[in-house]
C-alpha positions as CSV (number, residue, x, y, z in Angstrom):
1,M,21.7,-36.5,-12.8
2,K,18.3,-35.1,-11.8
3,L,18.4,-31.9,-9.7
4,N,17.0,-32.8,-6.3
5,L,14.8,-29.9,-5.2
6,G,14.0,-31.4,-1.8
7,I,15.2,-29.7,1.4
8,Y,18.1,-31.7,2.9
9,A,18.3,-32.6,6.5
10,V,20.0,-29.8,8.5
11,I,22.7,-30.9,10.8
12,S,23.3,-28.5,13.7
13,L,25.0,-28.8,17.0
14,M,22.9,-27.6,19.9
15,S,24.0,-28.3,23.5
16,S,26.4,-30.9,22.1
17,S,23.5,-32.8,20.5
18,V,23.3,-33.6,16.8
19,L,19.8,-33.1,15.4
20,L,19.0,-35.1,12.3
21,A,15.9,-35.0,10.2
22,T,13.8,-38.1,10.7
23,P,12.6,-40.2,7.7
24,A,9.0,-38.9,8.3
25,L,10.2,-35.3,8.2
26,A,12.3,-35.9,5.1
27,Q,9.3,-37.5,3.4
28,R,7.2,-34.5,4.3
29,L,9.8,-32.0,3.0
30,E,10.3,-34.0,-0.2
31,P,6.8,-34.8,-1.5
32,C,7.9,-35.1,-5.1
33,D,10.6,-37.2,-6.7
34,N,11.7,-38.0,-10.2
35,E,14.9,-39.9,-9.7
36,N,13.8,-43.3,-11.1
37,Q,13.0,-42.5,-14.7
38,E,10.7,-44.9,-16.6
39,Q,12.4,-46.8,-19.4
40,P,11.3,-45.8,-23.0
41,S,8.8,-48.3,-24.3
42,L,9.8,-50.5,-27.3
43,S,6.7,-49.3,-29.1
44,R,6.7,-45.9,-30.8
45,R,4.3,-43.2,-31.8
46,E,4.7,-40.5,-34.4
47,I,4.6,-36.8,-33.6
48,I,3.5,-34.5,-36.5
49,N,3.9,-30.8,-36.7
50,R,2.3,-29.6,-39.9
51,E,3.2,-26.0,-39.4
52,Y,6.9,-26.8,-40.1
53,G,6.4,-30.1,-41.8
54,L,8.2,-32.1,-39.1
55,R,7.5,-35.8,-38.3
56,F,9.5,-37.9,-35.8
57,D,9.0,-40.9,-33.5
58,I,9.1,-40.9,-29.7
59,P,8.6,-43.8,-27.2
60,A,4.8,-44.5,-26.9
61,N,4.9,-44.0,-23.2
62,Y,6.4,-40.5,-23.4
63,H,4.5,-37.2,-23.4
64,T,4.9,-34.0,-25.4
65,E,4.3,-30.4,-24.6
66,L,4.1,-27.7,-27.3
67,R,5.6,-24.3,-26.4
68,R,5.5,-21.1,-28.5
69,E,7.8,-18.2,-27.8
70,T,7.0,-14.7,-29.1
71,E,9.5,-12.6,-27.3
72,H,12.7,-14.5,-28.3
73,R,14.2,-15.9,-31.5
74,Q,12.8,-19.3,-30.8
75,Q,9.4,-19.6,-32.3
76,L,8.3,-23.1,-31.4
77,S,9.5,-26.0,-29.3
78,I,8.2,-29.5,-28.6
79,A,9.3,-30.9,-25.2
80,V,9.5,-34.7,-25.1
81,R,9.0,-35.8,-21.5
82,N,9.5,-39.0,-19.5
83,P,6.2,-40.1,-17.8
84,I,7.9,-39.9,-14.4
85,D,8.7,-36.3,-15.0
86,V,5.1,-35.7,-16.0
87,K,4.0,-37.0,-12.6
88,F,6.7,-34.9,-11.0
89,M,5.6,-31.7,-12.6
90,E,2.0,-32.4,-11.5
91,C,3.2,-33.1,-8.0
92,G,5.3,-29.9,-8.0
93,R,2.3,-27.8,-9.0
94,R,0.1,-29.5,-6.5
95,E,2.6,-29.1,-3.6
96,G,3.6,-25.5,-4.6
97,M,7.3,-26.5,-4.9
98,R,9.6,-23.7,-6.1
99,G,11.6,-24.2,-9.2
100,Y,10.3,-27.7,-9.9
101,G,10.2,-27.0,-13.6
102,H,14.0,-26.9,-13.6
103,A,14.3,-30.4,-12.3
104,V,13.2,-32.2,-15.5
105,S,15.5,-32.9,-18.4
106,D,13.3,-32.9,-21.4
107,V,14.5,-33.7,-24.9
108,I,13.6,-30.7,-27.0
109,V,12.8,-30.3,-30.7
110,S,12.8,-26.6,-31.6
111,I,12.4,-24.3,-34.6
112,E,13.9,-20.8,-34.8
113,P,14.4,-18.4,-37.6
114,R,17.8,-18.7,-39.5
115,P,20.0,-15.8,-38.8
116,S,21.2,-14.1,-42.0
117,D,24.9,-14.9,-41.3
118,I,24.2,-18.7,-41.1
119,R,24.4,-20.2,-44.5
120,N,25.3,-23.8,-43.7
121,V,25.9,-26.1,-40.7
122,R,29.6,-25.2,-40.5
123,D,28.5,-21.6,-39.9
124,I,26.3,-22.9,-37.0
125,L,29.2,-24.6,-35.3
126,R,31.5,-21.7,-36.0
127,N,29.0,-19.3,-34.5
128,V,28.6,-21.4,-31.3
129,T,32.4,-21.8,-31.0
130,E,33.2,-18.1,-31.5
131,S,30.4,-16.6,-29.6
132,G,30.8,-18.9,-26.6
133,G,27.4,-18.0,-25.2
134,S,26.6,-20.1,-22.1
135,F,29.1,-22.8,-23.1
136,S,32.5,-22.8,-21.5
137,E,33.7,-25.6,-23.8
138,I,32.7,-27.5,-26.8
139,I,33.7,-31.1,-25.9
140,E,33.1,-32.8,-29.2
141,S,31.5,-32.1,-32.6
142,N,30.9,-33.8,-35.9
143,F,29.1,-33.2,-39.2
144,T,26.5,-35.7,-40.4
145,T,23.2,-36.0,-42.2
146,I,19.8,-35.9,-40.6
147,A,16.6,-36.3,-42.6
148,G,18.6,-36.0,-45.8
149,Q,20.0,-32.6,-44.8
150,D,23.5,-31.6,-43.7
151,A,23.7,-31.4,-39.9
152,V,26.1,-30.8,-37.0
153,V,26.0,-32.6,-33.7
154,Y,28.0,-31.2,-30.8
155,T,28.3,-31.5,-27.0
156,G,29.0,-28.6,-24.8
157,K,29.3,-27.9,-21.1
158,T,28.6,-24.8,-19.1
159,R,30.2,-23.3,-16.0
160,Y,27.3,-24.3,-13.7
161,P,28.1,-27.2,-14.5
162,E,25.6,-28.5,-17.1
163,R,26.1,-30.6,-20.2
164,Y,24.1,-30.5,-23.4
165,R,24.1,-32.3,-26.7
166,Y,22.7,-30.6,-29.8
167,A,21.9,-31.7,-33.3
168,Q,21.2,-28.8,-35.6
169,L,20.3,-28.5,-39.3
170,I,18.8,-26.0,-41.6
171,H,15.2,-26.5,-42.7
172,P,14.9,-27.4,-46.4
173,N,13.0,-24.1,-47.0
174,G,16.1,-22.2,-45.8
175,Q,14.1,-20.1,-43.4
176,Y,14.6,-22.0,-40.1
177,I,17.1,-23.9,-38.0
178,I,15.9,-27.2,-36.5
179,N,17.4,-28.0,-33.2
180,I,17.2,-31.3,-31.2
181,S,18.8,-31.2,-27.8
182,A,19.2,-33.1,-24.5
183,G,20.9,-31.9,-21.4
184,D,21.2,-32.1,-17.6
185,Y,23.0,-30.8,-14.6
186,G,26.4,-32.2,-13.8
187,D,28.9,-33.9,-16.2
188,V,26.7,-36.6,-17.6
189,I,23.6,-36.5,-19.7
190,Q,21.0,-39.1,-18.8
191,P,21.5,-42.2,-21.1
192,I,17.7,-42.4,-21.4
193,D,17.5,-38.9,-22.7
194,L,20.3,-39.6,-25.3
195,E,18.4,-42.7,-26.3
196,V,15.2,-40.7,-27.0
197,M,17.2,-38.0,-28.7
198,D,18.8,-40.6,-31.0
199,M,15.3,-42.0,-31.8
200,I,14.1,-38.6,-32.8
201,I,17.2,-37.9,-35.0
202,S,17.0,-41.3,-36.8
203,S,13.2,-41.0,-37.5
204,L,13.0,-37.3,-38.4
205,K,11.4,-36.5,-41.7
206,I,10.8,-33.0,-43.1
207,D,8.1,-32.2,-45.6
208,G,9.0,-29.4,-48.0
C-alpha cells in the first residue's frame, strides 16, 4: 500500500452544516500521486557495479539511483524504482511536498561491511532475531542459495506497521554483506516490488 501524502478533506460541523472538500480542492491539495504503479516490462536490462563486482537484471522500464553513505555502516545502495515513482518524486520536488520521499517503495540492493561476529548466514538471521532492531516479529525465514552463495531470506514486520522482505548473503570476498530488500507500509508488500526483487535475486552474479 503506497503512503498517501495528500491532505484529506476535513469534515467539520459549522452551524449544523457539513463542509466537504470539493474535487477541485482535493486535486489542488493532492498534486502528486503514485497509486497506479507501472507494470514491469518483459524486457530486461543489466545493472553492473564494478566496485563490488555485482551484476543483476531489472525491468527495462525501471530506473536506478545510486546512493553512498559515509556516516553509517551501509556504504552503498542501488535503489530500483518504478517509473511512476520517478515521476512522483519529480512532482514532489516541484510542488514542495513534505515527506514525499517516504511514499515510494523502492527495491534496494545494498552493500555494507560484514561485522566481525557474522561468520555465516545463520549468524545473520540469529543477529536479526536476537537484536530485534526495528522488527517486532520475524514472520518467516528460510536458507537458500543466491549467486552460488549461501543466503537467508526472511520477512519481518515493524510496529508502525511496515513489512519488509530481505535476502542477505556474504560477498565471496568475505568483507561485505549483500542485502536485497523490498518493503512497504501496512501488512502487504506490493506484489510488483516482490516480482522485481525476485528478478534481481535470480539474476544476481558476483565477480570475485
